[in-house]
Short mmCIF file of C-alpha atoms in Angstrom, two decimals:
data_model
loop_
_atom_site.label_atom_id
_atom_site.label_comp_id
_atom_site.label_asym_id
_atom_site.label_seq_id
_atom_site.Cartn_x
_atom_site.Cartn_y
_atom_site.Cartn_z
CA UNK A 1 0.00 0.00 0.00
CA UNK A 2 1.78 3.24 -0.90
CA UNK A 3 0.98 6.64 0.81
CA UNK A 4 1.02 9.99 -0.67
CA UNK A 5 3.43 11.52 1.99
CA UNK A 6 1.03 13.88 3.34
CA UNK A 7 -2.11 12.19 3.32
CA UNK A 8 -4.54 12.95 6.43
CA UNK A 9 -5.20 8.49 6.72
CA UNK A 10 -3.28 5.30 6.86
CA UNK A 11 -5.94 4.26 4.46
CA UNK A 12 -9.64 4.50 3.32
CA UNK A 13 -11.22 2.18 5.69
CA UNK A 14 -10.52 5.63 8.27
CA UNK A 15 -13.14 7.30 6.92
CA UNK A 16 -15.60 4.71 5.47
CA UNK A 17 -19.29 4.52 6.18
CA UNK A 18 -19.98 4.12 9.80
CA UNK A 19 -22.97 1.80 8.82
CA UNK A 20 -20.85 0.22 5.80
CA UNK A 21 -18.51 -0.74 8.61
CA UNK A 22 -20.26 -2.27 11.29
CA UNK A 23 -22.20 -4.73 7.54
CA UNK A 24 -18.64 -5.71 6.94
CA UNK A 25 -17.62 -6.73 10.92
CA UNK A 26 -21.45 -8.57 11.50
CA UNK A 27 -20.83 -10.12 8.11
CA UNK A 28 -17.22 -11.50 9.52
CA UNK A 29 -18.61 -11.70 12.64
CA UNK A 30 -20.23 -15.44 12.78
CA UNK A 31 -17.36 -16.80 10.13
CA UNK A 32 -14.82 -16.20 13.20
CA UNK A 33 -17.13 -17.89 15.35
CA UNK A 34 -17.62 -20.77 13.84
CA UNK A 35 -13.34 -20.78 13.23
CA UNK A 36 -12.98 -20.24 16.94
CA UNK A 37 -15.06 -23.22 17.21
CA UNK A 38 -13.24 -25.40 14.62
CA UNK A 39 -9.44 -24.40 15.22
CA UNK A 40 -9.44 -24.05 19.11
CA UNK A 41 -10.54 -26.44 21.37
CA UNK A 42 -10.64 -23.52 24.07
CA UNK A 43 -13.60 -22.17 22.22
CA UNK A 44 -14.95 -25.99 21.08
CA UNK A 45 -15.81 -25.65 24.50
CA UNK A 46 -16.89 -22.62 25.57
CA UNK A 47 -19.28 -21.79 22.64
CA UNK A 48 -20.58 -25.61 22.58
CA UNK A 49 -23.92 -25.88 21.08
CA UNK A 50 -23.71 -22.18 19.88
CA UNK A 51 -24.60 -21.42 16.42
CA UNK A 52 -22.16 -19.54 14.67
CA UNK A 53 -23.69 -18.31 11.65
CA UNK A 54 -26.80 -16.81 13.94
CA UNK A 55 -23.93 -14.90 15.83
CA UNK A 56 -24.15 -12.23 12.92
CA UNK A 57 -25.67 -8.69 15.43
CA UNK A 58 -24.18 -7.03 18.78
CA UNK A 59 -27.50 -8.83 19.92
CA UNK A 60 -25.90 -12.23 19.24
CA UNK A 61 -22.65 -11.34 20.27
CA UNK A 62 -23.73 -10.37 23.50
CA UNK A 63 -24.93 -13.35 24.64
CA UNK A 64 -21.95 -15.21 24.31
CA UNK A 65 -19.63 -15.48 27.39
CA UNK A 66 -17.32 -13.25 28.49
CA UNK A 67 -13.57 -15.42 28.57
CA UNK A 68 -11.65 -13.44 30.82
CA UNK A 69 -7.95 -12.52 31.45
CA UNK A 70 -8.25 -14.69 34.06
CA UNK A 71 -9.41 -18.02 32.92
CA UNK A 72 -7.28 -17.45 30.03
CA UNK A 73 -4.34 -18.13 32.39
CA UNK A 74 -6.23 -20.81 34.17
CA UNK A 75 -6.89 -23.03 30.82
CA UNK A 76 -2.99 -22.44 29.71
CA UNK A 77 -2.25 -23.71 33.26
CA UNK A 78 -4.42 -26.38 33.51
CA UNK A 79 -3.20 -27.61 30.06
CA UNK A 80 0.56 -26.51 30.17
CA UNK A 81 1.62 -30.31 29.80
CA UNK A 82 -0.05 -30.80 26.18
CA UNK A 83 -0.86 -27.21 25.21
CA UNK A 84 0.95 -23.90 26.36
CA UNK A 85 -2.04 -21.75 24.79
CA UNK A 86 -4.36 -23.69 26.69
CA UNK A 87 -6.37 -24.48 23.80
CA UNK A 88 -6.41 -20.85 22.63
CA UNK A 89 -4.60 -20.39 19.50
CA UNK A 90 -5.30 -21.95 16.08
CA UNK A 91 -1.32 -21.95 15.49
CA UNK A 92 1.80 -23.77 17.00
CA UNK A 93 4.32 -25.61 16.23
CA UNK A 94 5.77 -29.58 16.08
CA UNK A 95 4.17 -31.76 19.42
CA UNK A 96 1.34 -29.20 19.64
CA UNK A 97 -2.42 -30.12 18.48
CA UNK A 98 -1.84 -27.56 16.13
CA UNK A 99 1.57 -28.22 14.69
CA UNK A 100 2.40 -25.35 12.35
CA UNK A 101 1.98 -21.76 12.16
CA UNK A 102 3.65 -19.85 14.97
CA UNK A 103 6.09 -17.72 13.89
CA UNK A 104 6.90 -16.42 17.54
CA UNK A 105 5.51 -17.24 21.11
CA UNK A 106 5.86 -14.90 23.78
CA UNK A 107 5.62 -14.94 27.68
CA UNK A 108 3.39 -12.48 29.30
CA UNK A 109 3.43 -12.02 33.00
CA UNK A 110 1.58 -14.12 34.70
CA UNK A 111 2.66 -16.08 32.92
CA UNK A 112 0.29 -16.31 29.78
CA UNK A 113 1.96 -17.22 26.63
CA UNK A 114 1.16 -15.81 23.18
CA UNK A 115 1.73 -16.81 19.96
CA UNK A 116 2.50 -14.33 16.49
CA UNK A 117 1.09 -15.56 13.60
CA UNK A 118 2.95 -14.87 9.94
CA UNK A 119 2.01 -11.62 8.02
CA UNK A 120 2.53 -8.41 7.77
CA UNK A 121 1.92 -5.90 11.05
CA UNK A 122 -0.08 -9.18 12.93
CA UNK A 123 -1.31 -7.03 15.49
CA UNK A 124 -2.39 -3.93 13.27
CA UNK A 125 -0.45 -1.25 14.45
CA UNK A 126 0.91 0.66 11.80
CA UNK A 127 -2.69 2.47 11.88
CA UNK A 128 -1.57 4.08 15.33
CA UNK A 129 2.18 4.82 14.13
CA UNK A 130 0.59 6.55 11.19
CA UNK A 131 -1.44 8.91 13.27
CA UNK A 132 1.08 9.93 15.52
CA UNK A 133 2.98 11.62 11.62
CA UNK A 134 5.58 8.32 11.39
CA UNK A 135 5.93 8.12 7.90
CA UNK A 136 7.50 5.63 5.08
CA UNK A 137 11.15 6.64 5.83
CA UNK A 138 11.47 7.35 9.12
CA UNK A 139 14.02 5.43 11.45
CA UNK A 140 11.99 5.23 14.88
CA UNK A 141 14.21 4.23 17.96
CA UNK A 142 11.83 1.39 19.57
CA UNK A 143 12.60 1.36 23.30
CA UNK A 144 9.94 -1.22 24.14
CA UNK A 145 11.05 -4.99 24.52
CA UNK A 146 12.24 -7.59 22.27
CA UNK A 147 12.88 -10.55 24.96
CA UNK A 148 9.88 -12.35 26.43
CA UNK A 149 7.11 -9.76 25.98
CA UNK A 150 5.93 -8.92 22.47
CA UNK A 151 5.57 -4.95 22.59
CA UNK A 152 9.12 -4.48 20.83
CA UNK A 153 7.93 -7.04 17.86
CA UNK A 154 4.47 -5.25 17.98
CA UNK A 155 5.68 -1.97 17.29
CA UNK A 156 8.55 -3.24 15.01
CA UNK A 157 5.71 -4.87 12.76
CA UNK A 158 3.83 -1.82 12.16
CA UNK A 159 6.80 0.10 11.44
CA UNK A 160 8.13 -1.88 9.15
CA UNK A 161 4.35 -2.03 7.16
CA UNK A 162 4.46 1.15 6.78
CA UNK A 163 8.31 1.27 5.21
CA UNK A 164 10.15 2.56 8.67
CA UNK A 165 13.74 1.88 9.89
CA UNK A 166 13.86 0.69 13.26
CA UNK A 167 16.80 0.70 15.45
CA UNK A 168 15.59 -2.12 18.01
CA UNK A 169 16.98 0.16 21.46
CA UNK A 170 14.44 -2.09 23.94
CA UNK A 171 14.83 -1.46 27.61
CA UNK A 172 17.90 0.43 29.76
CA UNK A 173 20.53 1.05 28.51
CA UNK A 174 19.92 4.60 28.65
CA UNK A 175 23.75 6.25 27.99
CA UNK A 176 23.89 3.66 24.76
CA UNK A 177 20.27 4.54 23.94
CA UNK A 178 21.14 8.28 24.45
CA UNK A 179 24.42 7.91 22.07
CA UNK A 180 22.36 5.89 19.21
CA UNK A 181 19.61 8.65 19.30
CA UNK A 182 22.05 11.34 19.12
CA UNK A 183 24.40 10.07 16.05
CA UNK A 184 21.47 8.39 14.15
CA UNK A 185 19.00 11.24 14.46
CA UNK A 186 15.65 9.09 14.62
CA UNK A 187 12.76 11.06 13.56
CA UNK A 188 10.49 9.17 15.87
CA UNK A 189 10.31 6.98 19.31
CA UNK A 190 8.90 4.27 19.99
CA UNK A 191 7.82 3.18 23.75
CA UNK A 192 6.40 4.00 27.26
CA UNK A 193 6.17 7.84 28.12
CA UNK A 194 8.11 7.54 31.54
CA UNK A 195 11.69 6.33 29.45
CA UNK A 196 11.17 9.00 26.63
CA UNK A 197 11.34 11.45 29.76
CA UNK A 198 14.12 9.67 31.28
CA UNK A 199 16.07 10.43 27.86
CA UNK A 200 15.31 13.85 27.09
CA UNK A 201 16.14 14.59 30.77
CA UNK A 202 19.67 12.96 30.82
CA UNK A 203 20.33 14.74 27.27
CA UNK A 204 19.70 18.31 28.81
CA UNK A 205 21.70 17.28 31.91
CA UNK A 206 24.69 16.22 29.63
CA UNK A 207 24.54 18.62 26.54
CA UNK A 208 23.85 15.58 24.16
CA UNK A 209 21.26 16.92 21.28
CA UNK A 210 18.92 14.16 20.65
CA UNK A 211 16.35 16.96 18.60
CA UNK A 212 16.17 14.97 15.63
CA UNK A 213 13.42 13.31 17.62
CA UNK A 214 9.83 15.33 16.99
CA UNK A 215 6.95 12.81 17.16
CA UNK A 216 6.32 9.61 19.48
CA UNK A 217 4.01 6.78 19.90
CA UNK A 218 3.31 5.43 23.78
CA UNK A 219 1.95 3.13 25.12
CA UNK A 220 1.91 0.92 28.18
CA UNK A 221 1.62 3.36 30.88
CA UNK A 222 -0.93 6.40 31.41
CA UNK A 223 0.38 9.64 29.36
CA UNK A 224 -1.48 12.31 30.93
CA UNK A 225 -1.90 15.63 29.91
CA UNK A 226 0.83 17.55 32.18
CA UNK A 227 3.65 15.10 30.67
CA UNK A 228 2.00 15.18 27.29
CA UNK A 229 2.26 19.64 27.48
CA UNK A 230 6.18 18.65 29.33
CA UNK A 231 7.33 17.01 25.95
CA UNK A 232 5.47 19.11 23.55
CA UNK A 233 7.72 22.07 25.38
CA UNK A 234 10.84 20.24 24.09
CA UNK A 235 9.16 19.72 20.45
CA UNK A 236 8.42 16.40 21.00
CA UNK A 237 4.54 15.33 19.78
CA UNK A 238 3.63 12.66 21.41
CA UNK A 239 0.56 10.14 20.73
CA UNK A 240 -0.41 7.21 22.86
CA UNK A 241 -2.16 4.05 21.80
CA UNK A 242 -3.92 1.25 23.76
CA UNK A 243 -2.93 -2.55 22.26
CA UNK A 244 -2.25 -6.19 24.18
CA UNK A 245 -0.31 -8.55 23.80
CA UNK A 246 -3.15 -11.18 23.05
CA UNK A 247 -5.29 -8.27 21.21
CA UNK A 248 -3.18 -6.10 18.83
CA UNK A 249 -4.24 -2.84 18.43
CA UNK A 250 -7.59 -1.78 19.88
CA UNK A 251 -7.53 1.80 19.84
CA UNK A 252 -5.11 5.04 18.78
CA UNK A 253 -4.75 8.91 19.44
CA UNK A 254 -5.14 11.25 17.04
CA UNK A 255 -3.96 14.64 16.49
CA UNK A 256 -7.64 16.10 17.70
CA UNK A 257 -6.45 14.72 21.26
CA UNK A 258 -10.38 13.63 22.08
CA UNK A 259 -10.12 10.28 23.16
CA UNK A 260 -8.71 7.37 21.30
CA UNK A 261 -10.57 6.18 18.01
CA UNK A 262 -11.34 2.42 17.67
CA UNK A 263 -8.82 0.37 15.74
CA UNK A 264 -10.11 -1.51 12.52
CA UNK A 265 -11.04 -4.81 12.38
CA UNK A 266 -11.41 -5.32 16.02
CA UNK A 267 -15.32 -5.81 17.58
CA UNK A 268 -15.48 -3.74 20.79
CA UNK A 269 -17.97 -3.87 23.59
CA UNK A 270 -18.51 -1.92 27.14
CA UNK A 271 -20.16 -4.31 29.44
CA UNK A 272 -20.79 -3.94 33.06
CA UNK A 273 -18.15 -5.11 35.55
CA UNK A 274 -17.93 -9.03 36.51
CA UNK A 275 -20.61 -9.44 33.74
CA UNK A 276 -21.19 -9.63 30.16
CA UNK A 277 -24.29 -7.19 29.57
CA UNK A 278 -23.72 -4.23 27.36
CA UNK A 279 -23.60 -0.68 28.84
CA UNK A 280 -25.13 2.16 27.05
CA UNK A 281 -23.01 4.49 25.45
CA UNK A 282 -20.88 7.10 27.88
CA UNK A 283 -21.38 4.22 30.66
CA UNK A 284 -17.95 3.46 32.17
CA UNK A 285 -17.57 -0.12 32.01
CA UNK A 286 -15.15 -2.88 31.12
CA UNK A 287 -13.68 -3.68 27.62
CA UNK A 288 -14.21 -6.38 25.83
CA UNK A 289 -12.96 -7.46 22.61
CA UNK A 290 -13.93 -9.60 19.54
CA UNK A 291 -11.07 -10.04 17.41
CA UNK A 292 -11.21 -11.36 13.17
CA UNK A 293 -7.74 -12.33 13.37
CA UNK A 294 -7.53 -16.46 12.19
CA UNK A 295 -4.52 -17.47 14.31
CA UNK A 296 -5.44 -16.00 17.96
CA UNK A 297 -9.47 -15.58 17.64
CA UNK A 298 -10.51 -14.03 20.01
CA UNK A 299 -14.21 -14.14 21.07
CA UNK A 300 -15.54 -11.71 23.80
CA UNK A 301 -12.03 -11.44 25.33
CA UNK A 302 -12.29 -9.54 28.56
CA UNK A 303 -9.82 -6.91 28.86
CA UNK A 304 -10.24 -5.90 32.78
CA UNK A 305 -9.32 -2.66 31.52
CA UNK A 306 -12.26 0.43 31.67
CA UNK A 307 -13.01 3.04 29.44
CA UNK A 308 -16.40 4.35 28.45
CA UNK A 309 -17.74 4.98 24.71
CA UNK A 310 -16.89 9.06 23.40
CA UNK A 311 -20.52 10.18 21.85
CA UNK A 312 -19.51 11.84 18.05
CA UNK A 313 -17.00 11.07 15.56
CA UNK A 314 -13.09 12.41 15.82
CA UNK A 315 -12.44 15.88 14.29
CA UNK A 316 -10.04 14.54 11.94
CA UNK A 317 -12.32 12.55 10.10
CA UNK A 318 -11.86 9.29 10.91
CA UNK A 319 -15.66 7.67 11.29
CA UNK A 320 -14.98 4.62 14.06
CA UNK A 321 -16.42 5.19 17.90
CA UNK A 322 -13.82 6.32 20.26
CA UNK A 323 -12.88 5.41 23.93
CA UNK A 324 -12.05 7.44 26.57
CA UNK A 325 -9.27 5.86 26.97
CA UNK A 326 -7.70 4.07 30.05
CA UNK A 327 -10.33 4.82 33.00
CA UNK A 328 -9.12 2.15 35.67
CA UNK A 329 -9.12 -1.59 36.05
CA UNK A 330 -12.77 -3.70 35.82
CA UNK A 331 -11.64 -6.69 38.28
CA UNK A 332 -12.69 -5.03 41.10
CA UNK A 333 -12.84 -6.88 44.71
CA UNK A 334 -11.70 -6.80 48.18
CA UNK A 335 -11.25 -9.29 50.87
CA UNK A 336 -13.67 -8.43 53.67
CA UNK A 337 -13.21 -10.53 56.85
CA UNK A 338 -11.66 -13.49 55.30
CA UNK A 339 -14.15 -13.41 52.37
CA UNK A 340 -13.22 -12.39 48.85
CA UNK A 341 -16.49 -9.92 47.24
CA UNK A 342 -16.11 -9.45 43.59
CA UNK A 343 -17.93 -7.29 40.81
CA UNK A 344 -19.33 -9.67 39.65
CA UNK A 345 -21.51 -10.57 42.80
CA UNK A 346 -22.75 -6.99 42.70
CA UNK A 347 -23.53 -7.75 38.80
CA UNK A 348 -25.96 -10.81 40.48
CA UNK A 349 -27.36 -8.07 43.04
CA UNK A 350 -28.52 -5.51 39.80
CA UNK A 351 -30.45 -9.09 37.80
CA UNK A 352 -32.31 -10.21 41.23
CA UNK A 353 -33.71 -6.40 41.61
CA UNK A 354 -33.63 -4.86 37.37
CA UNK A 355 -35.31 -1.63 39.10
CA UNK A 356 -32.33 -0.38 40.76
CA UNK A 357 -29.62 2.22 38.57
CA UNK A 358 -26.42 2.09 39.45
CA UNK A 359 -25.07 0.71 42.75
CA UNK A 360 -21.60 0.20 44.36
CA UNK A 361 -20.55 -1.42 47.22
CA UNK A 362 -18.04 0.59 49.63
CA UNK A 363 -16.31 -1.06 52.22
CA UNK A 364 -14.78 0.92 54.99
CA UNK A 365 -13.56 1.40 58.59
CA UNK A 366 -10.35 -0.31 60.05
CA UNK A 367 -8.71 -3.43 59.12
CA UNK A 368 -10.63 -6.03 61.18
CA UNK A 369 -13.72 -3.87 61.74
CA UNK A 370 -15.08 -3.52 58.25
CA UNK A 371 -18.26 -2.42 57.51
CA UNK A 372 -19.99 -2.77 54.00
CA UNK A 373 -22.26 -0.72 52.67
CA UNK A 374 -24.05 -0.91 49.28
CA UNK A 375 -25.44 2.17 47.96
CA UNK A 376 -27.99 1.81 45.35
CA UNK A 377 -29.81 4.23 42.79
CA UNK A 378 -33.46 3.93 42.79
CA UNK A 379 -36.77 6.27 42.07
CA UNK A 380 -39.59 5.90 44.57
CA UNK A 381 -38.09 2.53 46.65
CA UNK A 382 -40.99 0.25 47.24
CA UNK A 383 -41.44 -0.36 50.68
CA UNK A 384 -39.37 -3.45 52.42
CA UNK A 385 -37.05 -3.10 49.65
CA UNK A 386 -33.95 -2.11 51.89
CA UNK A 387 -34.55 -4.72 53.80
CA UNK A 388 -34.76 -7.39 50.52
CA UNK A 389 -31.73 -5.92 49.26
CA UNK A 390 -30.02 -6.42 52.75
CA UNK A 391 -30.82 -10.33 52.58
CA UNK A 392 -29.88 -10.61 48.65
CA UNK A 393 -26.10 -9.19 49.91
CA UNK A 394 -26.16 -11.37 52.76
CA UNK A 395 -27.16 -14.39 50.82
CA UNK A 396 -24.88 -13.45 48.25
CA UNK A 397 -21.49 -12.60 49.83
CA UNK A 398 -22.37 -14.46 52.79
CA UNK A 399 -21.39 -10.80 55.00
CA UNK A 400 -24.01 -8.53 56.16
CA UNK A 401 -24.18 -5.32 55.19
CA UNK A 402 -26.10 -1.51 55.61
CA UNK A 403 -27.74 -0.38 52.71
CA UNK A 404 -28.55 3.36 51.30
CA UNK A 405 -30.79 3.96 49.05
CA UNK A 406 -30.06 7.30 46.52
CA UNK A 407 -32.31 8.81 44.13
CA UNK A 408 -30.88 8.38 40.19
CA UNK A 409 -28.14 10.33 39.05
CA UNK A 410 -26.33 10.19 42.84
CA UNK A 411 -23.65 7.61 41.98
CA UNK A 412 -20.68 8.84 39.66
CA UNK A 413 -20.01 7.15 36.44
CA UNK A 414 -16.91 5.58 36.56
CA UNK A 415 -17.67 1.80 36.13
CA UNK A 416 -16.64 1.19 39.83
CA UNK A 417 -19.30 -1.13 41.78
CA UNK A 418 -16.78 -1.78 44.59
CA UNK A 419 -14.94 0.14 46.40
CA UNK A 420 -12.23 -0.36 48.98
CA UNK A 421 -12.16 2.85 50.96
CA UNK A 422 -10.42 1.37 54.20
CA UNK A 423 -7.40 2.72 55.52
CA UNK A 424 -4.61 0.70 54.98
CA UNK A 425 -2.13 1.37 57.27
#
């Protein structure tokens, strides 16, 4: 694919027909099902007796399970001995099920292991590197890393897609890192936010000119706005991006700065913490994933990351939904005397009583004297219903707790149904 040098998108499907868009993902949508059912025996299993082709709406899709982080790493421990994906990936190598197709495996901590399937850019990122102004030409220093972890190979990918020169810098290092940046003159960086700053410090405390440098890509830590402003002083613009290592890309920065537009070819979701119900747009909730990639599918892939939908398009054209970007983590829970409460019980609380709004669980006081107390939104409470919702908790978490009832609009949005506010000291 070859880009005029100044052209405003890494390629037409930036600016396509919202509606044209979300035809062509439905339309792929219940041919990676049924794959995910045929190729991995990860999701033989979990979508048994579910069938693929109807899987073709959000509708659909939303009734599938949620396969989280979690259980992820449980499968790929469980079945370590005959299969180090834990029945995940369509793609291996000799002695697996599937015997060919890996080109790399990585460790993730955990430890969850990942495999990279051949082809160019496998986990779409050039898309990002393109909005940040990398262009066909540039040599980006990559400081994220090669060994274990895939972000180094990630980012390598998508420059080299879109005709980059990488000098492979990866992690420490920084006086040789430092020296390479200031003879080769990269136009761009590559890594987290934190070592970029780490650089251009040392080269101001040491005279070294590393100004070649004018545009970066981040990701992997939060890049907030007063660090953002910090390297924009020393003519650095940088751009973040939000990708895993089991994922790819899932959503970039662009220059507008309003949020972080949805990558293509990925099926994204905000569902309700510790469950796998849908939130309505601007609801902060947890993402989750549906990838059309044929080595590593992906089907409702629970991030444990939050963000919340962005109403309206991006100012710079591009037509997909954006994200907020990074609001938090979703696998919220807390160990309250010797018992472990988790979102997903509070999920439970909101289907045995559909009348109530939002609700969140706050735990406070002391170590050893905790006290829990759910607050719940709710117009005109019916009466007794405190006193129900009391004995749902209590049957639930198996720990009593006080209730308050609010009326709507009382609880903040920020996907958080439980809340640890004890003072750990």
């Amino acid at each position: 694919m070859s880009h005029s040098h100044d052209a405003a998108f890494f390629d037409a499907m930036e600016t396509q027909d919202p509606v044209q868009r979300e035809q062509m993902l439905m339309q792929a949508l219940p041919q990676q099902v049924a794959h995910a059912q045929a190729a991995t025996s990860a999701f033989t299993e979990i979508l048994h007796g579910v069938d693929a082709l109807a899987v073709n709406s959000r509708e659909a899709l939303a009734r599938l399970p949620v396969t989280r982080k979690s259980e992820l790493l449980a499968r790929q421990q469980a079945g370590r001995a005959s299969d180090p994906f834990g029945g995940f990936s369509a793609i291996g190598w000799a002695g697996l099920a599937r015997a060919q197709g890996a080109l790399r495996v990585f460790q993730s901590p955990g430890t969850i292991y990942e495999p990279q399937g051949h082809g160019d850019d496998f986990w779409r990122v050039a898309r990002a590197l393109y909005a940040a102004g990398m262009r066909a030409g540039d040599l980006l220093h990559n400081s994220f890393s090669y060994h274990l972890t895939p972000a180094g190979a990630m980012m390598e990918a998508g420059a080299h897609r879109m005709g980059c020169t990488v000098f492979p810098g990866g992690v420490g290092h920084t006086e040789l890192q430092l020296q390479a940046m200031a003879e080769l003159r990269p136009q761009g960086y590559v890594g987290t936010p934190s070592f970029l700053k780490i650089l251009l410090d040392k080269a101001a405390e040491t005279g070294v000119a590393i100004s070649s440098v004018r545009k970066a890509l981040f990701s992997g830590e939060v890049f907030p706005a007063a660090l953002r402003d910090w390297m924009g002083e020393r003519g650095v613009a940088g751009y973040q991006c939000y990708a895993t290592a089991d994922l790819g890309l899932i959503a970039y920065e662009t220059t507008a700065r309003e949020g972080l537009v949805l990558a293509e070819g990925v099926i994204v979701e905000i569902v309700r913490p510790g469950s796998g119900e849908p939130l309505p747009a601007g609801e902060v909730g947890e993402l989750v994933v549906t990838t059309l990639t044929p080595h590593y599918p992906l089907i409702r892939f629970g991030t444990g990351d939050l963000s919340a939908i962005l109403p309206g398009t991006c100012p710079t054209g591009r037509s997909n939904a954006r994200i907020k970007g990074w609001m938090g983590r979703a696998d919220q829970s807390a160990k309250v005397r010797g018992m472990f409460v988790h979102a997903s019980q509070m999920t439970e609380m909101l289907r045995r009583f559909p009348e109530l709004g939002r609700l969140r669980l706050v735990v406070e006081g002391e170590m050893a004297q905790d006290r829990m107390c759910l607050k719940v939104e709710v117009s005109g409470a019916p009466e007794g219903l405190s006193e129900r919702l009391a004995q749902a908790l209590r049957d639930i978490t198996k720990l009593r707790g006080e209730i308050e009832l609010l009326p709507p609009g009382s609880l903040p949005n920020d996907g958080i149904v439980l809340e640890d506010a004890r003072r750990h000291t």
